mmCIF file with all atom_site columns, C-alpha atoms in Angstrom:
data_model
loop_
_atom_site.group_PDB
_atom_site.id
_atom_site.type_symbol
_atom_site.label_atom_id
_atom_site.label_alt_id
_atom_site.label_comp_id
_atom_site.label_asym_id
_atom_site.label_entity_id
_atom_site.label_seq_id
_atom_site.pdbx_PDB_ins_code
_atom_site.Cartn_x
_atom_site.Cartn_y
_atom_site.Cartn_z
_atom_site.occupancy
_atom_site.B_iso_or_equiv
_atom_site.pdbx_formal_charge
_atom_site.auth_seq_id
_atom_site.auth_comp_id
_atom_site.auth_asym_id
_atom_site.auth_atom_id
_atom_site.pdbx_PDB_model_num
ATOM 1   C CA . MET A 1 1   ? -5.860  9.665   -11.929 1.00 78.00 ? 1119 MET A CA 1
ATOM 2   C CA . ASP A 1 2   ? -8.532  11.486  -10.310 1.00 87.00 ? 1120 ASP A CA 1
ATOM 3   C CA . PRO A 1 3   ? -8.748  11.088  -6.616  1.00 94.00 ? 1121 PRO A CA 1
ATOM 4   C CA . THR A 1 4   ? -12.739 9.092   -5.600  1.00 93.00 ? 1122 THR A CA 1
ATOM 5   C CA . PRO A 1 5   ? -13.239 12.164  -2.793  1.00 94.00 ? 1123 PRO A CA 1
ATOM 6   C CA . ILE A 1 6   ? -14.690 10.177  0.729   1.00 95.00 ? 1124 ILE A CA 1
ATOM 7   C CA . ASN A 1 7   ? -15.871 12.905  3.480   1.00 95.00 ? 1125 ASN A CA 1
ATOM 8   C CA . LEU A 1 8   ? -14.486 16.550  3.564   1.00 94.00 ? 1126 LEU A CA 1
ATOM 9   C CA . ALA A 1 9   ? -11.002 16.171  4.673   1.00 97.00 ? 1127 ALA A CA 1
ATOM 10  C CA . GLU A 1 10  ? -9.459  12.264  2.551   1.00 97.00 ? 1128 GLU A CA 1
ATOM 11  C CA . ALA A 1 11  ? -10.080 10.704  -1.470  1.00 97.00 ? 1129 ALA A CA 1
ATOM 12  C CA . ILE A 1 12  ? -8.772  7.365   -2.013  1.00 97.00 ? 1130 ILE A CA 1
ATOM 13  C CA . ILE A 1 13  ? -6.899  6.290   -5.217  1.00 97.00 ? 1131 ILE A CA 1
ATOM 14  C CA . GLU A 1 14  ? -6.901  2.892   -4.777  1.00 96.00 ? 1132 GLU A CA 1
ATOM 15  C CA . PRO A 1 15  ? -9.729  0.974   -3.202  1.00 95.00 ? 1133 PRO A CA 1
ATOM 16  C CA . PHE A 1 16  ? -8.201  -2.137  -2.728  1.00 94.00 ? 1134 PHE A CA 1
ATOM 17  C CA . ARG A 1 17  ? -11.256 -2.580  -0.609  1.00 89.00 ? 1135 ARG A CA 1
ATOM 18  C CA . ASP A 1 18  ? -14.100 -3.093  -3.546  1.00 87.00 ? 1136 ASP A CA 1
ATOM 19  C CA . PRO A 1 19  ? -13.942 -5.602  -5.980  1.00 89.00 ? 1137 PRO A CA 1
ATOM 20  C CA . HIS A 1 20  ? -15.103 -3.485  -8.833  1.00 89.00 ? 1138 HIS A CA 1
ATOM 21  C CA . PHE A 1 21  ? -12.675 -0.917  -8.426  1.00 91.00 ? 1139 PHE A CA 1
ATOM 22  C CA . SER A 1 22  ? -9.799  -1.957  -6.952  1.00 93.00 ? 1140 SER A CA 1
ATOM 23  C CA . GLY A 1 23  ? -6.706  -1.300  -9.644  1.00 94.00 ? 1141 GLY A CA 1
ATOM 24  C CA . LEU A 1 24  ? -4.839  -4.745  -8.266  1.00 95.00 ? 1142 LEU A CA 1
ATOM 25  C CA . GLU A 1 25  ? -4.724  -4.981  -12.524 1.00 94.00 ? 1143 GLU A CA 1
ATOM 26  C CA . GLY A 1 26  ? -2.700  -2.314  -12.689 1.00 96.00 ? 1144 GLY A CA 1
ATOM 27  C CA . TRP A 1 27  ? 0.102   -3.122  -10.166 1.00 98.00 ? 1145 TRP A CA 1
ATOM 28  C CA . GLN A 1 28  ? 3.174   -4.678  -10.416 1.00 98.00 ? 1146 GLN A CA 1
ATOM 29  C CA . ILE A 1 29  ? 4.171   -7.545  -8.895  1.00 98.00 ? 1147 ILE A CA 1
ATOM 30  C CA . GLU A 1 30  ? 7.770   -8.325  -7.761  1.00 97.00 ? 1148 GLU A CA 1
ATOM 31  C CA . PRO A 1 31  ? 8.190   -12.647 -8.655  1.00 96.00 ? 1149 PRO A CA 1
ATOM 32  C CA . GLY A 1 32  ? 8.483   -13.940 -5.609  1.00 96.00 ? 1150 GLY A CA 1
ATOM 33  C CA . ALA A 1 33  ? 6.751   -18.453 -6.584  1.00 96.00 ? 1151 ALA A CA 1
ATOM 34  C CA . LYS A 1 34  ? 10.213  -19.556 -4.781  1.00 96.00 ? 1152 LYS A CA 1
ATOM 35  C CA . HIS A 1 35  ? 9.393   -17.627 -1.437  1.00 97.00 ? 1153 HIS A CA 1
ATOM 36  C CA . GLY A 1 36  ? 5.415   -19.118 -2.232  1.00 97.00 ? 1154 GLY A CA 1
ATOM 37  C CA . LEU A 1 37  ? 4.186   -15.505 -2.563  1.00 98.00 ? 1155 LEU A CA 1
ATOM 38  C CA . ARG A 1 38  ? 0.639   -14.852 -3.716  1.00 98.00 ? 1156 ARG A CA 1
ATOM 39  C CA . VAL A 1 39  ? -0.959  -11.928 -4.801  1.00 98.00 ? 1157 VAL A CA 1
ATOM 40  C CA . PHE A 1 40  ? -4.670  -11.812 -4.560  1.00 97.00 ? 1158 PHE A CA 1
ATOM 41  C CA . GLN A 1 41  ? -7.897  -9.850  -4.701  1.00 96.00 ? 1159 GLN A CA 1
ATOM 42  C CA . ASN A 1 42  ? -10.163 -10.694 -1.742  1.00 93.00 ? 1160 ASN A CA 1
ATOM 43  C CA . TRP A 1 43  ? -13.862 -10.112 -0.621  1.00 90.00 ? 1161 TRP A CA 1
ATOM 44  C CA . CYS A 1 44  ? -12.961 -6.272  0.854   1.00 90.00 ? 1162 CYS A CA 1
ATOM 45  C CA . TRP A 1 45  ? -8.892  -5.959  0.669   1.00 95.00 ? 1163 TRP A CA 1
ATOM 46  C CA . VAL A 1 46  ? -6.451  -7.404  -1.228  1.00 97.00 ? 1164 VAL A CA 1
ATOM 47  C CA . SER A 1 47  ? -4.013  -10.559 0.901   1.00 97.00 ? 1165 SER A CA 1
ATOM 48  C CA . PHE A 1 48  ? -0.614  -11.584 -0.123  1.00 98.00 ? 1166 PHE A CA 1
ATOM 49  C CA . GLU A 1 49  ? 0.606   -14.133 1.860   1.00 98.00 ? 1167 GLU A CA 1
ATOM 50  C CA . TRP A 1 50  ? 4.045   -16.049 1.819   1.00 98.00 ? 1168 TRP A CA 1
ATOM 51  C CA . THR A 1 51  ? 4.930   -20.029 2.852   1.00 97.00 ? 1169 THR A CA 1
ATOM 52  C CA . ARG A 1 52  ? 8.870   -18.810 3.428   1.00 96.00 ? 1170 ARG A CA 1
ATOM 53  C CA . ARG A 1 53  ? 10.785  -16.076 3.574   1.00 96.00 ? 1171 ARG A CA 1
ATOM 54  C CA . PRO A 1 54  ? 12.738  -14.670 0.838   1.00 96.00 ? 1172 PRO A CA 1
ATOM 55  C CA . ILE A 1 55  ? 17.027  -15.261 1.395   1.00 93.00 ? 1173 ILE A CA 1
ATOM 56  C CA . LYS A 1 56  ? 17.000  -12.426 0.497   1.00 93.00 ? 1174 LYS A CA 1
ATOM 57  C CA . GLY A 1 57  ? 15.417  -9.232  -0.220  1.00 94.00 ? 1175 GLY A CA 1
ATOM 58  C CA . PRO A 1 58  ? 11.610  -8.382  0.467   1.00 97.00 ? 1176 PRO A CA 1
ATOM 59  C CA . ALA A 1 59  ? 8.669   -11.276 0.903   1.00 98.00 ? 1177 ALA A CA 1
ATOM 60  C CA . LEU A 1 60  ? 6.537   -8.720  -1.392  1.00 98.00 ? 1178 LEU A CA 1
ATOM 61  C CA . ARG A 1 61  ? 6.849   -5.259  -3.292  1.00 98.00 ? 1179 ARG A CA 1
ATOM 62  C CA . MET A 1 62  ? 5.037   -4.172  -5.624  1.00 98.00 ? 1180 MET A CA 1
ATOM 63  C CA . SER A 1 63  ? 4.322   -0.789  -8.291  1.00 98.00 ? 1181 SER A CA 1
ATOM 64  C CA . ARG A 1 64  ? 1.797   0.897   -9.750  1.00 98.00 ? 1182 ARG A CA 1
ATOM 65  C CA . ARG A 1 65  ? 1.717   4.441   -11.622 1.00 97.00 ? 1183 ARG A CA 1
ATOM 66  C CA . PHE A 1 66  ? -0.588  6.246   -10.675 1.00 94.00 ? 1184 PHE A CA 1
ATOM 67  C CA . GLU A 1 67  ? -0.384  9.538   -12.273 1.00 96.00 ? 1185 GLU A CA 1
ATOM 68  C CA . VAL A 1 68  ? -2.696  11.420  -10.244 1.00 97.00 ? 1186 VAL A CA 1
ATOM 69  C CA . ASP A 1 69  ? -3.249  15.036  -8.250  1.00 97.00 ? 1187 ASP A CA 1
ATOM 70  C CA . CYS A 1 70  ? -2.644  15.734  -5.271  1.00 96.00 ? 1188 CYS A CA 1
ATOM 71  C CA . THR A 1 71  ? -3.647  19.223  -5.239  1.00 96.00 ? 1189 THR A CA 1
ATOM 72  C CA . GLY A 1 72  ? -4.678  20.279  -1.617  1.00 96.00 ? 1190 GLY A CA 1
ATOM 73  C CA . TYR A 1 73  ? -3.243  17.495  -0.140  1.00 98.00 ? 1191 TYR A CA 1
ATOM 74  C CA . ASP A 1 74  ? -0.950  17.159  2.101   1.00 98.00 ? 1192 ASP A CA 1
ATOM 75  C CA . ARG A 1 75  ? -0.784  13.422  3.134   1.00 98.00 ? 1193 ARG A CA 1
ATOM 76  C CA . LEU A 1 76  ? -1.356  9.813   1.972   1.00 98.00 ? 1194 LEU A CA 1
ATOM 77  C CA . LEU A 1 77  ? -2.472  7.593   3.892   1.00 98.00 ? 1195 LEU A CA 1
ATOM 78  C CA . VAL A 1 78  ? -2.533  3.500   3.244   1.00 97.00 ? 1196 VAL A CA 1
ATOM 79  C CA . SER A 1 79  ? -4.838  1.152   5.322   1.00 97.00 ? 1197 SER A CA 1
ATOM 80  C CA . VAL A 1 80  ? -2.330  -2.519  5.460   1.00 97.00 ? 1198 VAL A CA 1
ATOM 81  C CA . MET A 1 81  ? -2.459  -5.483  8.091   1.00 97.00 ? 1199 MET A CA 1
ATOM 82  C CA . ALA A 1 82  ? 1.150   -6.798  7.847   1.00 97.00 ? 1200 ALA A CA 1
ATOM 83  C CA . PRO A 1 83  ? 2.917   -10.166 9.089   1.00 96.00 ? 1201 PRO A CA 1
ATOM 84  C CA . GLU A 1 84  ? 3.607   -9.579  13.330  1.00 95.00 ? 1202 GLU A CA 1
ATOM 85  C CA . GLY A 1 85  ? 6.940   -8.512  12.964  1.00 95.00 ? 1203 GLY A CA 1
ATOM 86  C CA . SER A 1 86  ? 7.276   -8.109  9.931   1.00 96.00 ? 1204 SER A CA 1
ATOM 87  C CA . ILE A 1 87  ? 8.717   -4.320  8.132   1.00 96.00 ? 1205 ILE A CA 1
ATOM 88  C CA . PHE A 1 88  ? 6.481   -2.386  5.583   1.00 97.00 ? 1206 PHE A CA 1
ATOM 89  C CA . ARG A 1 89  ? 7.567   0.625   3.776   1.00 97.00 ? 1207 ARG A CA 1
ATOM 90  C CA . LEU A 1 90  ? 5.840   2.839   1.346   1.00 98.00 ? 1208 LEU A CA 1
ATOM 91  C CA . ALA A 1 91  ? 7.648   4.728   -1.299  1.00 98.00 ? 1209 ALA A CA 1
ATOM 92  C CA . ALA A 1 92  ? 6.008   7.449   -3.603  1.00 98.00 ? 1210 ALA A CA 1
ATOM 93  C CA . THR A 1 93  ? 7.637   9.501   -7.002  1.00 98.00 ? 1211 THR A CA 1
ATOM 94  C CA . THR A 1 94  ? 5.697   12.987  -6.680  1.00 98.00 ? 1212 THR A CA 1
ATOM 95  C CA . ASN A 1 95  ? 6.633   16.097  -8.683  1.00 98.00 ? 1213 ASN A CA 1
ATOM 96  C CA . LEU A 1 96  ? 9.079   17.023  -5.810  1.00 98.00 ? 1214 LEU A CA 1
ATOM 97  C CA . GLY A 1 97  ? 10.613  13.540  -5.724  1.00 97.00 ? 1215 GLY A CA 1
ATOM 98  C CA . GLU A 1 98  ? 10.558  11.065  -3.907  1.00 97.00 ? 1216 GLU A CA 1
ATOM 99  C CA . ILE A 1 99  ? 9.113   10.650  0.028   1.00 97.00 ? 1217 ILE A CA 1
ATOM 100 C CA . ALA A 1 100 ? 9.965   6.940   1.202   1.00 96.00 ? 1218 ALA A CA 1
ATOM 101 C CA . PHE A 1 101 ? 8.162   6.054   4.842   1.00 96.00 ? 1219 PHE A CA 1
ATOM 102 C CA . GLU A 1 102 ? 8.839   3.081   6.596   1.00 96.00 ? 1220 GLU A CA 1
ATOM 103 C CA . VAL A 1 103 ? 7.324   1.442   10.540  1.00 92.00 ? 1221 VAL A CA 1
ATOM 104 C CA . PRO A 1 104 ? 9.273   -0.880  13.141  1.00 87.00 ? 1222 PRO A CA 1
ATOM 105 C CA . PRO A 1 105 ? 8.033   -3.809  13.291  1.00 90.00 ? 1223 PRO A CA 1
ATOM 106 C CA . ALA A 1 106 ? 4.491   -4.274  12.497  1.00 88.00 ? 1224 ALA A CA 1
ATOM 107 C CA . PRO A 1 107 ? 2.107   -5.188  15.372  1.00 86.00 ? 1225 PRO A CA 1
ATOM 108 C CA . THR A 1 108 ? -0.705  -7.542  14.997  1.00 87.00 ? 1226 THR A CA 1
ATOM 109 C CA . LEU A 1 109 ? -2.871  -5.366  14.377  1.00 90.00 ? 1227 LEU A CA 1
ATOM 110 C CA . LYS A 1 110 ? -4.533  -3.300  10.798  1.00 93.00 ? 1228 LYS A CA 1
ATOM 111 C CA . LYS A 1 111 ? -2.639  0.261   10.588  1.00 94.00 ? 1229 LYS A CA 1
ATOM 112 C CA . GLU A 1 112 ? -3.984  3.504   8.791   1.00 95.00 ? 1230 GLU A CA 1
ATOM 113 C CA . TYR A 1 113 ? -0.556  4.959   8.240   1.00 96.00 ? 1231 TYR A CA 1
ATOM 114 C CA . ALA A 1 114 ? 0.046   8.790   6.634   1.00 96.00 ? 1232 ALA A CA 1
ATOM 115 C CA . ILE A 1 115 ? 2.865   9.644   4.766   1.00 97.00 ? 1233 ILE A CA 1
ATOM 116 C CA . ASP A 1 116 ? 3.123   13.451  4.977   1.00 98.00 ? 1234 ASP A CA 1
ATOM 117 C CA . LEU A 1 117 ? 3.298   14.360  0.798   1.00 98.00 ? 1235 LEU A CA 1
ATOM 118 C CA . ASN A 1 118 ? 5.590   17.379  1.940   1.00 96.00 ? 1236 ASN A CA 1
ATOM 119 C CA . GLY A 1 119 ? 3.364   19.802  -0.423  1.00 97.00 ? 1237 GLY A CA 1
ATOM 120 C CA . ALA A 1 120 ? 3.765   17.734  -3.656  1.00 98.00 ? 1238 ALA A CA 1
ATOM 121 C CA . ALA A 1 121 ? 0.400   18.461  -5.949  1.00 97.00 ? 1239 ALA A CA 1
ATOM 122 C CA . ARG A 1 122 ? 1.327   14.585  -8.035  1.00 98.00 ? 1240 ARG A CA 1
ATOM 123 C CA . ILE A 1 123 ? 1.897   12.088  -7.492  1.00 98.00 ? 1241 ILE A CA 1
ATOM 124 C CA . HIS A 1 124 ? 3.539   9.754   -9.954  1.00 98.00 ? 1242 HIS A CA 1
ATOM 125 C CA . THR A 1 125 ? 4.492   5.644   -8.595  1.00 98.00 ? 1243 THR A CA 1
ATOM 126 C CA . ILE A 1 126 ? 3.403   4.857   -5.363  1.00 98.00 ? 1244 ILE A CA 1
ATOM 127 C CA . THR A 1 127 ? 5.788   0.580   -4.547  1.00 98.00 ? 1245 THR A CA 1
ATOM 128 C CA . LEU A 1 128 ? 4.486   -1.198  -1.048  1.00 98.00 ? 1246 LEU A CA 1
ATOM 129 C CA . GLU A 1 129 ? 7.406   -3.272  0.085   1.00 98.00 ? 1247 GLU A CA 1
ATOM 130 C CA . ILE A 1 130 ? 7.365   -5.758  2.887   1.00 98.00 ? 1248 ILE A CA 1
ATOM 131 C CA . GLU A 1 131 ? 10.145  -7.932  4.631   1.00 97.00 ? 1249 GLU A CA 1
ATOM 132 C CA . ALA A 1 132 ? 9.688   -10.374 6.305   1.00 96.00 ? 1250 ALA A CA 1
ATOM 133 C CA . THR A 1 133 ? 11.475  -10.537 9.591   1.00 94.00 ? 1251 THR A CA 1
ATOM 134 C CA . THR A 1 134 ? 10.769  -14.030 10.712  1.00 93.00 ? 1252 THR A CA 1
ATOM 135 C CA . ASP A 1 135 ? 11.190  -18.149 8.969   1.00 94.00 ? 1253 ASP A CA 1
ATOM 136 C CA . GLY A 1 136 ? 7.396   -19.184 7.864   1.00 95.00 ? 1254 GLY A CA 1
ATOM 137 C CA . VAL A 1 137 ? 4.108   -18.766 6.233   1.00 96.00 ? 1255 VAL A CA 1
ATOM 138 C CA . ALA A 1 138 ? 2.943   -14.595 6.729   1.00 97.00 ? 1256 ALA A CA 1
ATOM 139 C CA . THR A 1 139 ? -0.208  -13.342 5.501   1.00 97.00 ? 1257 THR A CA 1
ATOM 140 C CA . GLY A 1 140 ? -1.853  -10.110 5.456   1.00 97.00 ? 1258 GLY A CA 1
ATOM 141 C CA . TRP A 1 141 ? -3.558  -7.532  3.367   1.00 97.00 ? 1259 TRP A CA 1
ATOM 142 C CA . PHE A 1 142 ? -4.540  -4.107  1.805   1.00 97.00 ? 1260 PHE A CA 1
ATOM 143 C CA . ASN A 1 143 ? -7.487  -2.832  2.601   1.00 96.00 ? 1261 ASN A CA 1
ATOM 144 C CA . TRP A 1 144 ? -7.277  1.055   0.610   1.00 96.00 ? 1262 TRP A CA 1
ATOM 145 C CA . ILE A 1 145 ? -4.631  3.879   -0.373  1.00 98.00 ? 1263 ILE A CA 1
ATOM 146 C CA . GLY A 1 146 ? -5.815  7.454   0.601   1.00 98.00 ? 1264 GLY A CA 1
ATOM 147 C CA . LEU A 1 147 ? -5.530  11.340  0.093   1.00 98.00 ? 1265 LEU A CA 1
ATOM 148 C CA . GLN A 1 148 ? -5.666  13.405  3.337   1.00 98.00 ? 1266 GLN A CA 1
ATOM 149 C CA . ASP A 1 149 ? -6.074  17.281  3.475   1.00 98.00 ? 1267 ASP A CA 1
ATOM 150 C CA . SER A 1 150 ? -5.030  16.788  7.943   1.00 97.00 ? 1268 SER A CA 1
ATOM 151 C CA . GLN A 1 151 ? -5.944  20.922  8.577   1.00 94.00 ? 1269 GLN A CA 1
ATOM 152 C CA . LEU A 1 152 ? -10.103 19.273  7.707   1.00 92.00 ? 1270 LEU A CA 1
#
């Protein structure tokens, strides 16, 4: 897979925002029927929702093999609107090992997170995970995943 440049410093590797180019079908989504998990392509993002907090584990975990060359980029970017108070995690397996990222409880707004690639030249897999911290219905979405050269 080759990144798609969108400007001098950034490129997209997962365009969830565009139904025609989204790679949602390539993601392995862990079963979540017991807590009402649904993940689906919307007109400008990939939506997710659950009807109740799972008894254990994350409400959403999805992984995809990318095999993307990230030479020339030093950060992995993800744009996500996680449910308020939830915990968002990202793990990427690279040619140099695993990179793990976790954020504090999510605010009530869409966020773009930048994760340092620590010199990696290739991303093998990416796993996205959201842990519910409250009971009841929750919803959110992913806009895209990209790469950034923070020096430009």
